[in-house]
Coordinates of C-alpha atoms and ligand atoms in Angstrom, one line a residue:
X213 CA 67.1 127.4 -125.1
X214 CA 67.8 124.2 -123.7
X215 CA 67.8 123.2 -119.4
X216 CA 71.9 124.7 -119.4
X217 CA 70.7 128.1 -120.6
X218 CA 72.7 127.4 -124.0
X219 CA 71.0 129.4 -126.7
X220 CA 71.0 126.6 -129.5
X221 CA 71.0 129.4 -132.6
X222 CA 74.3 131.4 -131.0
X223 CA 76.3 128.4 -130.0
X224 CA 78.5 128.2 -133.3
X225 CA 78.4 131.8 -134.2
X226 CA 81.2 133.0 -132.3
X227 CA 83.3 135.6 -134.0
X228 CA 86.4 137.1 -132.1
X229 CA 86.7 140.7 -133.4
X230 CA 89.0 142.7 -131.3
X231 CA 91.5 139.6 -130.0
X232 CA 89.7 138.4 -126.8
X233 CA 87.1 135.0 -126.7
X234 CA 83.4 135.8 -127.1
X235 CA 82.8 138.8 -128.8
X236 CA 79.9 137.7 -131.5
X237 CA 78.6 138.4 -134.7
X238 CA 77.2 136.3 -137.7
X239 CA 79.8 134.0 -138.7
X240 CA 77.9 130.7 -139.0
X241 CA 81.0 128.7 -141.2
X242 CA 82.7 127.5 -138.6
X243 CA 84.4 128.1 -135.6
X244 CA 86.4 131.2 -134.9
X245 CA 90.2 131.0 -134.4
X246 CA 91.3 132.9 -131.6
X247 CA 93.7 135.9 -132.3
X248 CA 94.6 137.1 -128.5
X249 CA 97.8 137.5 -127.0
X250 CA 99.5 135.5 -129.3
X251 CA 103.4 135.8 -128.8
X252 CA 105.4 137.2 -131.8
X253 CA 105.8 135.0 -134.6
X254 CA 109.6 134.3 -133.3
X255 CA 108.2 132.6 -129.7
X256 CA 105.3 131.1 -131.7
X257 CA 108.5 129.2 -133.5
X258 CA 110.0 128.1 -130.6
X259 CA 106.8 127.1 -129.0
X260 CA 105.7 129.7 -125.9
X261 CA 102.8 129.2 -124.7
X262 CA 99.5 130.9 -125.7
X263 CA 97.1 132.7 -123.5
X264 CA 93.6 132.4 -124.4
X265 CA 90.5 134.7 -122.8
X266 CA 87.7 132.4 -121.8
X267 CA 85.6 134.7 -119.6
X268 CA 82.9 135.4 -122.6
X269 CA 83.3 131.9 -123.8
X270 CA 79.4 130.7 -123.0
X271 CA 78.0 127.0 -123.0
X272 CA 78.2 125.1 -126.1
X273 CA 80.4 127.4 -127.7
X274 CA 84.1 126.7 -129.2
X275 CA 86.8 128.8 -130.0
X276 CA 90.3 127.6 -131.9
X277 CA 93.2 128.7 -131.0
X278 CA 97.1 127.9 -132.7
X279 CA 99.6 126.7 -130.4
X280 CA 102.8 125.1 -132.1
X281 CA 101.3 125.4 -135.7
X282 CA 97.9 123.2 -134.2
X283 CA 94.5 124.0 -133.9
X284 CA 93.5 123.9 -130.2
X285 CA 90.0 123.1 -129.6
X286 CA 88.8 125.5 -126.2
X287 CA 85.0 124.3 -125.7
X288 CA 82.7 125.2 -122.3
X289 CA 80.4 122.1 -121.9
X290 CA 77.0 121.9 -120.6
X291 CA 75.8 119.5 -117.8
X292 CA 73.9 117.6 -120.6
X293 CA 76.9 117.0 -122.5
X294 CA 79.1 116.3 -119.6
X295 CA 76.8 113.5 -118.4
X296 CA 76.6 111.9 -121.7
X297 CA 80.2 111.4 -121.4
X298 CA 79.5 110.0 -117.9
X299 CA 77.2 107.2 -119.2
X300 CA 78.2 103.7 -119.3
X301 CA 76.5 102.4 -122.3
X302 CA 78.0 105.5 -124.0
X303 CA 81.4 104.5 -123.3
X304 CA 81.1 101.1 -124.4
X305 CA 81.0 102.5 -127.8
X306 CA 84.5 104.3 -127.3
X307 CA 88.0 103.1 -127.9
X308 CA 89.4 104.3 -124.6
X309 CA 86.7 105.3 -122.5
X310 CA 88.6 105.6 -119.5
X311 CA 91.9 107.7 -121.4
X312 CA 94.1 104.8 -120.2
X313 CA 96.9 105.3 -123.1
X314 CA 99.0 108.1 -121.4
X315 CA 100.7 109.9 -123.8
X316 CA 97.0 111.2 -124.9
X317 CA 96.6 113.4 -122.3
X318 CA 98.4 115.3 -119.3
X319 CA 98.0 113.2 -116.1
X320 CA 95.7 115.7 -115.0
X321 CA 93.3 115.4 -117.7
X322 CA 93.8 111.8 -116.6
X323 CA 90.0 111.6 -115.9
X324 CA 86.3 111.0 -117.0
X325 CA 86.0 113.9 -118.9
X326 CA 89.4 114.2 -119.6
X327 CA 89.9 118.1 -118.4
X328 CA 91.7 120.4 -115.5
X329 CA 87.9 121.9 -114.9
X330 CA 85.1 119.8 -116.0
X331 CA 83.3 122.2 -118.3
X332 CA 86.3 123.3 -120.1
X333 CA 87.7 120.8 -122.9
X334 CA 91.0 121.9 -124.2
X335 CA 92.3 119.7 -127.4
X336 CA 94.5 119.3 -129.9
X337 CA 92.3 119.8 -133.0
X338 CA 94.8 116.7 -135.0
X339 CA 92.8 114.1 -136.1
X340 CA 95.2 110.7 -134.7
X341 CA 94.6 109.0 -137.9
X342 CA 96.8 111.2 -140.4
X343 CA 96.0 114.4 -139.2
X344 CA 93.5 116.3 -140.8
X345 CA 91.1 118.6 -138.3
X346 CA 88.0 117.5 -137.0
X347 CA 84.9 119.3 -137.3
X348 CA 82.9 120.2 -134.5
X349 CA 79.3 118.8 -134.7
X350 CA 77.6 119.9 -131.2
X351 CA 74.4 119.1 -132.4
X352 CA 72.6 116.2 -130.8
X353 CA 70.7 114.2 -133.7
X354 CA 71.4 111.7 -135.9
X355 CA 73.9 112.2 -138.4
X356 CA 74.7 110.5 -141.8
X357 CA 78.1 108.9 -140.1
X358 CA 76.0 108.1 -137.3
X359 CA 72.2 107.8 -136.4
X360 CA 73.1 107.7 -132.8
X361 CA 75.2 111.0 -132.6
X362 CA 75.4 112.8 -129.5
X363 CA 77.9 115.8 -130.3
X364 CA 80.9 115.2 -130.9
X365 CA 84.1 115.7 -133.5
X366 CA 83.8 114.9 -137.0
X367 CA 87.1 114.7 -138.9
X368 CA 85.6 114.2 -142.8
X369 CA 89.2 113.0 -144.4
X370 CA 88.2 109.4 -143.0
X371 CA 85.2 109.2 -141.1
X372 CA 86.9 109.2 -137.8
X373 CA 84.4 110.0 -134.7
X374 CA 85.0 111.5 -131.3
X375 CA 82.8 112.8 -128.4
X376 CA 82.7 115.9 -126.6
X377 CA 86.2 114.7 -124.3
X378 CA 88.1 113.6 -128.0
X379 CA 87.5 110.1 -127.1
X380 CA 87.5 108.1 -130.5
X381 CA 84.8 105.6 -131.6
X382 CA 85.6 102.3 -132.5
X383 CA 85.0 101.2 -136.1
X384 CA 86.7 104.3 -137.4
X385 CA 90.8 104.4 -138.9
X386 CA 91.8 107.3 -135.8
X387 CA 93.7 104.5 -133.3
X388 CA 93.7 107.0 -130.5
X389 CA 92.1 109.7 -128.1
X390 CA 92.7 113.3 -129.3
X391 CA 95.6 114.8 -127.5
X392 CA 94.9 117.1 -124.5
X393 CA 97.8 119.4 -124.8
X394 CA 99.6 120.6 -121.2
X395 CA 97.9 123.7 -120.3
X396 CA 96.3 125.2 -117.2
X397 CA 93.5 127.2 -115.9
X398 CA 94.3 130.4 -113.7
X399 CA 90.7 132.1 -113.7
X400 CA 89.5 133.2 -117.0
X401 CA 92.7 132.4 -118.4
X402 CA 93.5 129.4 -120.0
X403 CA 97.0 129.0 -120.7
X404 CA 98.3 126.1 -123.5
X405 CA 101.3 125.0 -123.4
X406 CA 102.3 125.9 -119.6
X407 CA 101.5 123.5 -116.9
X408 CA 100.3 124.6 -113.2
X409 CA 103.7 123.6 -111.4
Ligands
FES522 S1 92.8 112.0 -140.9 FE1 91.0 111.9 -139.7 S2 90.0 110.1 -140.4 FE2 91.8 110.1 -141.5

């Protein structure tokens, strides 16, 4: 257990059984997609937004839910993650530390760590190099891509490398931030694609 309370062992062994975020079991491959209050396949075509559950969704964990054919990455972030995106000599080692190209995000996301609420991270799980899906590394320690690794997003097509907000590295082939798609926050509902108007 570290000093946020986040069991270490439970983190990526969500599994959603019955449709709503944070029911678990023994899962361990990687992270769930989330099945709740999906429209029908017909609004799904035509885009309509997608509700998502987050009141079970604990610290350190991730969920994934679909929205527009995409993987959409919903993760609750601990204080010691959220100050590591904080840290100066962190960012230097980022592309766009401060998520200064705008079509990357939602002006409200328009921020240090790049979210509506500062635990919650909501992204588009499209890697911005050719678009494969980056895999979510939480762990802290060093890593074969990189000895310095402090949690992050992994996408394995490439080598790209992002942190905990979807901020890329430099030295990798992604040009950009991951996309924070519109969405908004009303309780423990997380809403993508539907902006707070
Ligand atoms: S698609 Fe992600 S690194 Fe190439």
């Amino acid at each position: 257990m570290n000093q946020d309370g986040v069991n270490e062992s439970r983190r990526r062994f969500l599994y959603i059984a019955t449709g709503a975020v944070g029911a678990v079991g023994a899962v361990g491959v990687a992270t769930p997609f989330v099945k709740s209050w999906f429209p029908s396949e017909k609004a799904k075509a035509v885009g309509a937004p997608v509700k998502v559950d987050v009141s079970s969704l604990r610290l350190g964990e991730m969920v994934i839910a679909e929205w527009r054919g995409k993987p959409i990455f919903v993760l609750k972030r601990t204080k010691e993650s959220l100050a590591i995106l904080r840290d100066d000599a962190f960012k230097a080692r980022l592309v766009d530390p401060e998520s200064d190209v705008v079509s990357q995000q939602p002006e409200y996301a328009h921020n240090d760590t790049r979210a509506l609420s500062d635990e919650l991270l909501v992204l588009e799980g499209v890697c911005t190099h050719l678009g494969c899906s980056p895999k979510f590394v939480p762990e802290v320690e060093p890593q074969s891509y990189d000895a310095n690794w402090q949690g992050g997003f992994f996408c394995p097509c490439h080598g790209s490398r992002f942190d905990l907000a979807g901020r890329v590295f430099k030295g990798v082939p992604a040009p950009s931030n991951l996309r924070v798609p519109p969405h908004r926050i009303d309780g423990n509902v997380l809403t993508v694609g539907e902006e707070t108007v």
